Amino acid sequence: DGGITQSPKYLFRKEGQNVTLSCEQNLNHDAMYWYRQDPGQGLRLIYYSQIVNDFQKGDIAEGYSVSREKKESFPLTVTSAQKNPTAFYLCASSGAVLSGAKNIQYFGAGTRLSVL
Amino acid sequence: AQKVTQAQTEISVVEKEDVTLDCVYETRDTTYYLFWYKQPPSGELVFLIRRNSFDEQNEISGRYSWNFQKSTSSFNFTITASQVVDSAVYFCALSEGGGNNRLAFGKGNQVVVIP
């Protein structure tokens, strides 16, 4: 089945540790996105990538890093510089550039990150 | 800058009642897109609808309907004859017409349908 797979579903981070959240899509989408969701809040954009080997900071990029070496994959690293990482992280992708529905973002099931 | 406001945070209704979720947006662009997503307890956001700024026709899909009014910068969502499965958080979002396709989300409406 085509879709977006995020792993793990739950993740625990120790003080000073970097952790990496995985996001893989098999929809042949060009663009991918990472959002953070805090309780009672909307989604806030962390990073996005419109094409392989290129990415841009979103509204809350500090303490996070990404890479886009393959079209299918857009991993997010939460670094030790992110002092309040506890949140629900959602990955999304949107369609090929020439697709009429290119700007509809489809989401994965999310990763819930907690600090030990 | 683009902005989306969903004023009500939690709405409780008894099953079979209708519920309307308000969404007000701000943008300086003349070309933009509006979206509604549903987030059930499982957490994944489910796409419901996209509307572009040049199409003000209202839309109905089963028990869901949307009312887009550019004059009041609103894109409201109504669930008719609500069911327990409609219990979820609903987000309104806006994307401006430029190439980066960034979405600005409202804070969401928690809908609780009581059996």
PDB file of C-alpha atoms in Angstrom:
ATOM      1  CA  ASP A   1       0.000   0.000   0.000  1.00  0.00           C
ATOM      2  CA  GLY A   2       1.217   3.506  -0.784  1.00  0.00           C
ATOM      3  CA  GLY A   3       1.700   5.806   2.113  1.00  0.00           C
ATOM      4  CA  ILE A   4       3.925   7.503   4.621  1.00  0.00           C
ATOM      5  CA  THR A   5       5.610   5.466   7.317  1.00  0.00           C
ATOM      6  CA  GLN A   6       6.955   7.037  10.477  1.00  0.00           C
ATOM      7  CA  SER A   7       9.011   5.138  12.999  1.00  0.00           C
ATOM      8  CA  PRO A   8       9.220   4.562  15.830  1.00  0.00           C
ATOM      9  CA  LYS A   9       5.735   5.228  17.143  1.00  0.00           C
ATOM     10  CA  TYR A  10       7.099   6.102  20.592  1.00  0.00           C
ATOM     11  CA  LEU A  11      10.575   7.378  21.397  1.00  0.00           C
ATOM     12  CA  PHE A  12      12.291   8.343  24.610  1.00  0.00           C
ATOM     13  CA  ARG A  13      15.224  10.699  24.793  1.00  0.00           C
ATOM     14  CA  LYS A  14      17.743  11.002  27.578  1.00  0.00           C
ATOM     15  CA  GLU A  15      19.268  14.298  28.586  1.00  0.00           C
ATOM     16  CA  GLY A  16      21.939  15.420  26.116  1.00  0.00           C
ATOM     17  CA  GLN A  17      21.099  12.762  23.583  1.00  0.00           C
ATOM     18  CA  ASN A  18      20.349  13.209  19.888  1.00  0.00           C
ATOM     19  CA  VAL A  19      17.525  11.095  18.484  1.00  0.00           C
ATOM     20  CA  THR A  20      16.422  10.531  14.907  1.00  0.00           C
ATOM     21  CA  LEU A  21      12.852  10.103  13.720  1.00  0.00           C
ATOM     22  CA  SER A  22      12.326   8.235  10.493  1.00  0.00           C
ATOM     23  CA  CYS A  23       9.929   9.199   7.698  1.00  0.00           C
ATOM     24  CA  GLU A  24       9.619   7.177   4.492  1.00  0.00           C
ATOM     25  CA  GLN A  25       7.128   7.608   1.654  1.00  0.00           C
ATOM     26  CA  ASN A  26       6.396   5.479  -1.397  1.00  0.00           C
ATOM     27  CA  LEU A  27       4.029   7.936  -3.065  1.00  0.00           C
ATOM     28  CA  ASN A  28       6.693   9.332  -5.406  1.00  0.00           C
ATOM     29  CA  HIS A  29       6.115  12.747  -3.831  1.00  0.00           C
ATOM     30  CA  ASP A  30       8.695  15.476  -4.385  1.00  0.00           C
ATOM     31  CA  ALA A  31       8.083  17.480  -1.226  1.00  0.00           C
ATOM     32  CA  MET A  32       8.288  16.370   2.398  1.00  0.00           C
ATOM     33  CA  TYR A  33       7.624  18.185   5.684  1.00  0.00           C
ATOM     34  CA  TRP A  34       8.115  17.847   9.418  1.00  0.00           C
ATOM     35  CA  TYR A  35       5.658  19.317  11.918  1.00  0.00           C
ATOM     36  CA  ARG A  36       5.573  19.478  15.672  1.00  0.00           C
ATOM     37  CA  GLN A  37       2.281  19.299  17.596  1.00  0.00           C
ATOM     38  CA  ASP A  38       1.965  20.257  21.250  1.00  0.00           C
ATOM     39  CA  PRO A  39      -1.207  19.569  23.288  1.00  0.00           C
ATOM     40  CA  GLY A  40      -4.033  21.901  22.335  1.00  0.00           C
ATOM     41  CA  GLN A  41      -1.969  23.470  19.588  1.00  0.00           C
ATOM     42  CA  GLY A  42      -1.996  23.392  15.850  1.00  0.00           C
ATOM     43  CA  LEU A  43       0.878  22.004  13.852  1.00  0.00           C
ATOM     44  CA  ARG A  44       4.041  24.053  13.511  1.00  0.00           C
ATOM     45  CA  LEU A  45       6.455  23.571  10.632  1.00  0.00           C
ATOM     46  CA  ILE A  46       9.990  22.514  11.556  1.00  0.00           C
ATOM     47  CA  TYR A  47      11.643  21.844   8.184  1.00  0.00           C
ATOM     48  CA  TYR A  48      10.538  21.122   4.662  1.00  0.00           C
ATOM     49  CA  SER A  49      12.156  19.847   1.482  1.00  0.00           C
ATOM     50  CA  GLN A  50      10.825  20.420  -2.005  1.00  0.00           C
ATOM     51  CA  ILE A  51      13.418  18.299  -3.771  1.00  0.00           C
ATOM     52  CA  VAL A  52      16.207  15.848  -3.031  1.00  0.00           C
ATOM     53  CA  ASN A  53      19.345  17.380  -1.511  1.00  0.00           C
ATOM     54  CA  ASP A  54      17.553  20.595  -0.629  1.00  0.00           C
ATOM     55  CA  PHE A  55      15.618  21.681   2.459  1.00  0.00           C
ATOM     56  CA  GLN A  56      14.504  24.876   4.187  1.00  0.00           C
ATOM     57  CA  LYS A  57      13.873  25.897   7.762  1.00  0.00           C
ATOM     58  CA  GLY A  58      10.316  26.269   8.885  1.00  0.00           C
ATOM     59  CA  ASP A  59       9.041  28.332  11.801  1.00  0.00           C
ATOM     60  CA  ILE A  60      10.680  26.391  14.643  1.00  0.00           C
ATOM     61  CA  ALA A  61      13.873  24.840  13.219  1.00  0.00           C
ATOM     62  CA  GLU A  62      16.153  25.566  16.184  1.00  0.00           C
ATOM     63  CA  GLY A  63      17.389  22.371  17.823  1.00  0.00           C
ATOM     64  CA  TYR A  64      16.464  20.189  14.861  1.00  0.00           C
ATOM     65  CA  SER A  65      18.279  18.982  11.757  1.00  0.00           C
ATOM     66  CA  VAL A  66      17.228  17.093   8.630  1.00  0.00           C
ATOM     67  CA  SER A  67      18.650  15.491   5.520  1.00  0.00           C
ATOM     68  CA  ARG A  68      17.141  14.608   2.151  1.00  0.00           C
ATOM     69  CA  GLU A  69      19.520  12.228   0.412  1.00  0.00           C
ATOM     70  CA  LYS A  70      16.770  10.153  -1.169  1.00  0.00           C
ATOM     71  CA  LYS A  71      13.399  11.137  -2.546  1.00  0.00           C
ATOM     72  CA  GLU A  72      11.656   8.591  -0.315  1.00  0.00           C
ATOM     73  CA  SER A  73      13.270   9.544   2.977  1.00  0.00           C
ATOM     74  CA  PHE A  74      13.333  12.662   5.182  1.00  0.00           C
ATOM     75  CA  PRO A  75      14.715  11.863   8.645  1.00  0.00           C
ATOM     76  CA  LEU A  76      14.495  14.393  11.459  1.00  0.00           C
ATOM     77  CA  THR A  77      17.134  14.593  14.198  1.00  0.00           C
ATOM     78  CA  VAL A  78      16.168  16.171  17.491  1.00  0.00           C
ATOM     79  CA  THR A  79      19.439  17.426  18.907  1.00  0.00           C
ATOM     80  CA  SER A  80      20.444  18.076  22.498  1.00  0.00           C
ATOM     81  CA  ALA A  81      20.055  21.785  21.716  1.00  0.00           C
ATOM     82  CA  GLN A  82      16.275  21.313  21.628  1.00  0.00           C
ATOM     83  CA  LYS A  83      15.463  21.946  25.290  1.00  0.00           C
ATOM     84  CA  ASN A  84      11.795  21.047  25.168  1.00  0.00           C
ATOM     85  CA  PRO A  85      11.488  18.145  22.717  1.00  0.00           C
ATOM     86  CA  THR A  86       8.467  16.421  24.229  1.00  0.00           C
ATOM     87  CA  ALA A  87       5.791  16.564  21.522  1.00  0.00           C
ATOM     88  CA  PHE A  88       4.032  14.656  18.767  1.00  0.00           C
ATOM     89  CA  TYR A  89       5.951  14.799  15.479  1.00  0.00           C
ATOM     90  CA  LEU A  90       4.205  14.420  12.154  1.00  0.00           C
ATOM     91  CA  CYS A  91       5.759  13.921   8.750  1.00  0.00           C
ATOM     92  CA  ALA A  92       3.935  14.789   5.534  1.00  0.00           C
ATOM     93  CA  SER A  93       4.536  14.681   1.819  1.00  0.00           C
ATOM     94  CA  SER A  94       2.936  16.331  -1.179  1.00  0.00           C
ATOM     95  CA  GLY A  95       2.603  15.323  -4.791  1.00  0.00           C
ATOM     96  CA  ALA A  96       4.783  15.511  -7.843  1.00  0.00           C
ATOM     97  CA  VAL A  97       5.290  19.000  -9.232  1.00  0.00           C
ATOM     98  CA  LEU A  98       3.131  18.419 -12.309  1.00  0.00           C
ATOM     99  CA  SER A  99       0.308  16.819 -10.355  1.00  0.00           C
ATOM    100  CA  GLY A 100      -2.944  18.736 -10.073  1.00  0.00           C
ATOM    101  CA  ALA A 101      -3.113  17.777  -6.431  1.00  0.00           C
ATOM    102  CA  LYS A 102       0.491  18.664  -5.736  1.00  0.00           C
ATOM    103  CA  ASN A 103      -0.184  20.861  -2.779  1.00  0.00           C
ATOM    104  CA  ILE A 104      -2.272  18.424  -0.769  1.00  0.00           C
ATOM    105  CA  GLN A 105      -0.146  17.203   2.091  1.00  0.00           C
ATOM    106  CA  TYR A 106      -0.630  13.628   3.270  1.00  0.00           C
ATOM    107  CA  PHE A 107       0.492  12.660   6.740  1.00  0.00           C
ATOM    108  CA  GLY A 108       2.088   9.747   8.515  1.00  0.00           C
ATOM    109  CA  ALA A 109       0.852   8.327  11.812  1.00  0.00           C
ATOM    110  CA  GLY A 110       3.319  10.323  13.885  1.00  0.00           C
ATOM    111  CA  THR A 111       6.028   9.725  16.483  1.00  0.00           C
ATOM    112  CA  ARG A 112       5.461  10.628  20.113  1.00  0.00           C
ATOM    113  CA  LEU A 113       8.722  11.792  21.699  1.00  0.00           C
ATOM    114  CA  SER A 114       9.199  12.027  25.449  1.00  0.00           C
ATOM    115  CA  VAL A 115      12.136  13.009  27.608  1.00  0.00           C
ATOM    116  CA  LEU A 116      13.320  10.594  30.311  1.00  0.00           C
TER     117      LEU A 116
ATOM    118  CA  ALA B   1       2.015  36.446   6.912  1.00  0.00           C
ATOM    119  CA  GLN B   2      -0.696  33.872   6.664  1.00  0.00           C
ATOM    120  CA  LYS B   3      -2.827  33.116   9.691  1.00  0.00           C
ATOM    121  CA  VAL B   4      -5.698  30.802  10.533  1.00  0.00           C
ATOM    122  CA  THR B   5      -8.037  31.195  13.504  1.00  0.00           C
ATOM    123  CA  GLN B   6     -10.307  28.506  14.873  1.00  0.00           C
ATOM    124  CA  ALA B   7     -12.001  30.107  17.817  1.00  0.00           C
ATOM    125  CA  GLN B   8     -13.759  27.224  19.515  1.00  0.00           C
ATOM    126  CA  THR B   9     -11.439  24.770  21.205  1.00  0.00           C
ATOM    127  CA  GLU B  10     -13.766  21.973  22.316  1.00  0.00           C
ATOM    128  CA  ILE B  11     -17.290  21.330  21.128  1.00  0.00           C
ATOM    129  CA  SER B  12     -19.545  18.636  22.555  1.00  0.00           C
ATOM    130  CA  VAL B  13     -22.670  17.502  20.763  1.00  0.00           C
ATOM    131  CA  VAL B  14     -25.149  14.714  21.211  1.00  0.00           C
ATOM    132  CA  GLU B  15     -25.211  12.140  18.445  1.00  0.00           C
ATOM    133  CA  LYS B  16     -27.330  13.157  15.426  1.00  0.00           C
ATOM    134  CA  GLU B  17     -26.959  16.857  16.148  1.00  0.00           C
ATOM    135  CA  ASP B  18     -25.260  19.086  13.592  1.00  0.00           C
ATOM    136  CA  VAL B  19     -21.996  20.812  14.417  1.00  0.00           C
ATOM    137  CA  THR B  20     -20.356  23.733  12.629  1.00  0.00           C
ATOM    138  CA  LEU B  21     -16.673  24.554  12.933  1.00  0.00           C
ATOM    139  CA  ASP B  22     -15.597  28.090  12.147  1.00  0.00           C
ATOM    140  CA  CYS B  23     -12.373  28.979  10.356  1.00  0.00           C
ATOM    141  CA  VAL B  24     -11.228  32.528   9.656  1.00  0.00           C
ATOM    142  CA  TYR B  25      -8.068  33.169   7.682  1.00  0.00           C
ATOM    143  CA  GLU B  26      -5.769  36.061   6.823  1.00  0.00           C
ATOM    144  CA  THR B  27      -3.598  36.369   3.757  1.00  0.00           C
ATOM    145  CA  ARG B  28      -2.376  39.070   1.410  1.00  0.00           C
ATOM    146  CA  ASP B  29      -2.185  36.726  -1.557  1.00  0.00           C
ATOM    147  CA  THR B  30      -4.950  36.602  -4.119  1.00  0.00           C
ATOM    148  CA  THR B  31      -4.159  32.967  -4.880  1.00  0.00           C
ATOM    149  CA  TYR B  32      -4.355  30.610  -1.936  1.00  0.00           C
ATOM    150  CA  TYR B  33      -5.712  27.238  -0.868  1.00  0.00           C
ATOM    151  CA  LEU B  34      -7.761  26.264   2.143  1.00  0.00           C
ATOM    152  CA  PHE B  35      -7.859  22.818   3.693  1.00  0.00           C
ATOM    153  CA  TRP B  36      -9.619  20.856   6.392  1.00  0.00           C
ATOM    154  CA  TYR B  37      -8.000  17.860   8.057  1.00  0.00           C
ATOM    155  CA  LYS B  38      -9.360  15.405  10.628  1.00  0.00           C
ATOM    156  CA  GLN B  39      -7.157  14.008  13.395  1.00  0.00           C
ATOM    157  CA  PRO B  40      -8.756  10.984  15.073  1.00  0.00           C
ATOM    158  CA  PRO B  41      -7.384   9.673  18.397  1.00  0.00           C
ATOM    159  CA  SER B  42      -4.843   7.558  16.486  1.00  0.00           C
ATOM    160  CA  GLY B  43      -3.028  10.795  15.620  1.00  0.00           C
ATOM    161  CA  GLU B  44      -2.712  10.678  11.853  1.00  0.00           C
ATOM    162  CA  LEU B  45      -4.099  13.695   9.987  1.00  0.00           C
ATOM    163  CA  VAL B  46      -6.634  12.759   7.347  1.00  0.00           C
ATOM    164  CA  PHE B  47      -7.186  15.101   4.416  1.00  0.00           C
ATOM    165  CA  LEU B  48     -10.838  16.112   3.964  1.00  0.00           C
ATOM    166  CA  ILE B  49     -10.996  18.930   1.438  1.00  0.00           C
ATOM    167  CA  ARG B  50      -9.000  21.509  -0.506  1.00  0.00           C
ATOM    168  CA  ARG B  51     -10.536  24.676  -1.914  1.00  0.00           C
ATOM    169  CA  ASN B  52      -8.726  27.296  -4.001  1.00  0.00           C
ATOM    170  CA  SER B  53      -9.359  31.007  -3.682  1.00  0.00           C
ATOM    171  CA  PHE B  54     -11.059  31.278  -7.059  1.00  0.00           C
ATOM    172  CA  ASP B  55     -13.716  28.694  -6.320  1.00  0.00           C
ATOM    173  CA  GLU B  56     -16.303  29.921  -3.841  1.00  0.00           C
ATOM    174  CA  GLN B  57     -18.812  27.189  -4.493  1.00  0.00           C
ATOM    175  CA  ASN B  58     -19.909  25.372  -1.406  1.00  0.00           C
ATOM    176  CA  GLU B  59     -19.278  21.666  -1.312  1.00  0.00           C
ATOM    177  CA  ILE B  60     -21.081  18.700   0.157  1.00  0.00           C
ATOM    178  CA  SER B  61     -19.618  15.254   0.655  1.00  0.00           C
ATOM    179  CA  GLY B  62     -21.959  12.897   2.445  1.00  0.00           C
ATOM    180  CA  ARG B  63     -22.614  14.346   5.897  1.00  0.00           C
ATOM    181  CA  TYR B  64     -19.833  16.924   5.493  1.00  0.00           C
ATOM    182  CA  SER B  65     -20.310  20.339   3.943  1.00  0.00           C
ATOM    183  CA  TRP B  66     -18.127  23.399   3.573  1.00  0.00           C
ATOM    184  CA  ASN B  67     -19.058  27.058   3.208  1.00  0.00           C
ATOM    185  CA  PHE B  68     -16.383  29.316   1.704  1.00  0.00           C
ATOM    186  CA  GLN B  69     -16.979  33.072   1.857  1.00  0.00           C
ATOM    187  CA  LYS B  70     -14.174  35.323   0.646  1.00  0.00           C
ATOM    188  CA  SER B  71     -16.056  38.427   1.788  1.00  0.00           C
ATOM    189  CA  THR B  72     -15.650  37.357   5.415  1.00  0.00           C
ATOM    190  CA  SER B  73     -12.432  35.325   4.932  1.00  0.00           C
ATOM    191  CA  SER B  74     -14.119  32.243   6.303  1.00  0.00           C
ATOM    192  CA  PHE B  75     -14.154  28.570   5.395  1.00  0.00           C
ATOM    193  CA  ASN B  76     -16.588  26.870   7.756  1.00  0.00           C
ATOM    194  CA  PHE B  77     -17.192  23.152   8.076  1.00  0.00           C
ATOM    195  CA  THR B  78     -20.464  21.485   9.071  1.00  0.00           C
ATOM    196  CA  ILE B  79     -21.011  17.896  10.097  1.00  0.00           C
ATOM    197  CA  THR B  80     -24.658  16.956   9.712  1.00  0.00           C
ATOM    198  CA  ALA B  81     -26.257  14.276  11.902  1.00  0.00           C
ATOM    199  CA  SER B  82     -23.040  13.694  13.838  1.00  0.00           C
ATOM    200  CA  GLN B  83     -21.899  10.206  14.742  1.00  0.00           C
ATOM    201  CA  VAL B  84     -19.528   8.940  17.421  1.00  0.00           C
ATOM    202  CA  VAL B  85     -16.934   8.241  14.717  1.00  0.00           C
ATOM    203  CA  ASP B  86     -16.821  11.977  14.048  1.00  0.00           C
ATOM    204  CA  SER B  87     -15.147  12.526  17.425  1.00  0.00           C
ATOM    205  CA  ALA B  88     -11.747  13.967  16.526  1.00  0.00           C
ATOM    206  CA  VAL B  89      -9.750  17.159  16.276  1.00  0.00           C
ATOM    207  CA  TYR B  90     -10.414  19.100  13.085  1.00  0.00           C
ATOM    208  CA  PHE B  91      -7.847  21.494  11.653  1.00  0.00           C
ATOM    209  CA  CYS B  92      -8.284  24.255   9.133  1.00  0.00           C
ATOM    210  CA  ALA B  93      -5.163  25.215   7.175  1.00  0.00           C
ATOM    211  CA  LEU B  94      -4.071  27.761   4.592  1.00  0.00           C
ATOM    212  CA  SER B  95      -1.429  27.599   1.878  1.00  0.00           C
ATOM    213  CA  GLU B  96      -0.498  30.670  -0.104  1.00  0.00           C
ATOM    214  CA  GLY B  97      -0.043  30.483  -3.854  1.00  0.00           C
ATOM    215  CA  GLY B  98       3.749  30.651  -3.921  1.00  0.00           C
ATOM    216  CA  GLY B  99       5.843  27.634  -4.740  1.00  0.00           C
ATOM    217  CA  ASN B 100       6.812  26.457  -1.263  1.00  0.00           C
ATOM    218  CA  ASN B 101       3.411  24.981  -0.352  1.00  0.00           C
ATOM    219  CA  ARG B 102       3.799  25.774   3.339  1.00  0.00           C
ATOM    220  CA  LEU B 103       0.688  25.155   5.412  1.00  0.00           C
ATOM    221  CA  ALA B 104      -0.404  27.411   8.267  1.00  0.00           C
ATOM    222  CA  PHE B 105      -2.690  25.541  10.660  1.00  0.00           C
ATOM    223  CA  GLY B 106      -5.308  26.766  13.082  1.00  0.00           C
ATOM    224  CA  LYS B 107      -5.222  25.394  16.613  1.00  0.00           C
ATOM    225  CA  GLY B 108      -7.950  22.888  15.868  1.00  0.00           C
ATOM    226  CA  ASN B 109     -11.426  22.093  17.174  1.00  0.00           C
ATOM    227  CA  GLN B 110     -11.870  19.085  19.454  1.00  0.00           C
ATOM    228  CA  VAL B 111     -15.269  17.603  18.586  1.00  0.00           C
ATOM    229  CA  VAL B 112     -16.775  15.177  21.079  1.00  0.00           C
ATOM    230  CA  VAL B 113     -19.905  13.339  19.959  1.00  0.00           C
ATOM    231  CA  ILE B 114     -21.825  11.905  22.884  1.00  0.00           C
ATOM    232  CA  PRO B 115     -23.844   8.764  22.177  1.00  0.00           C
TER     233      PRO B 115
END
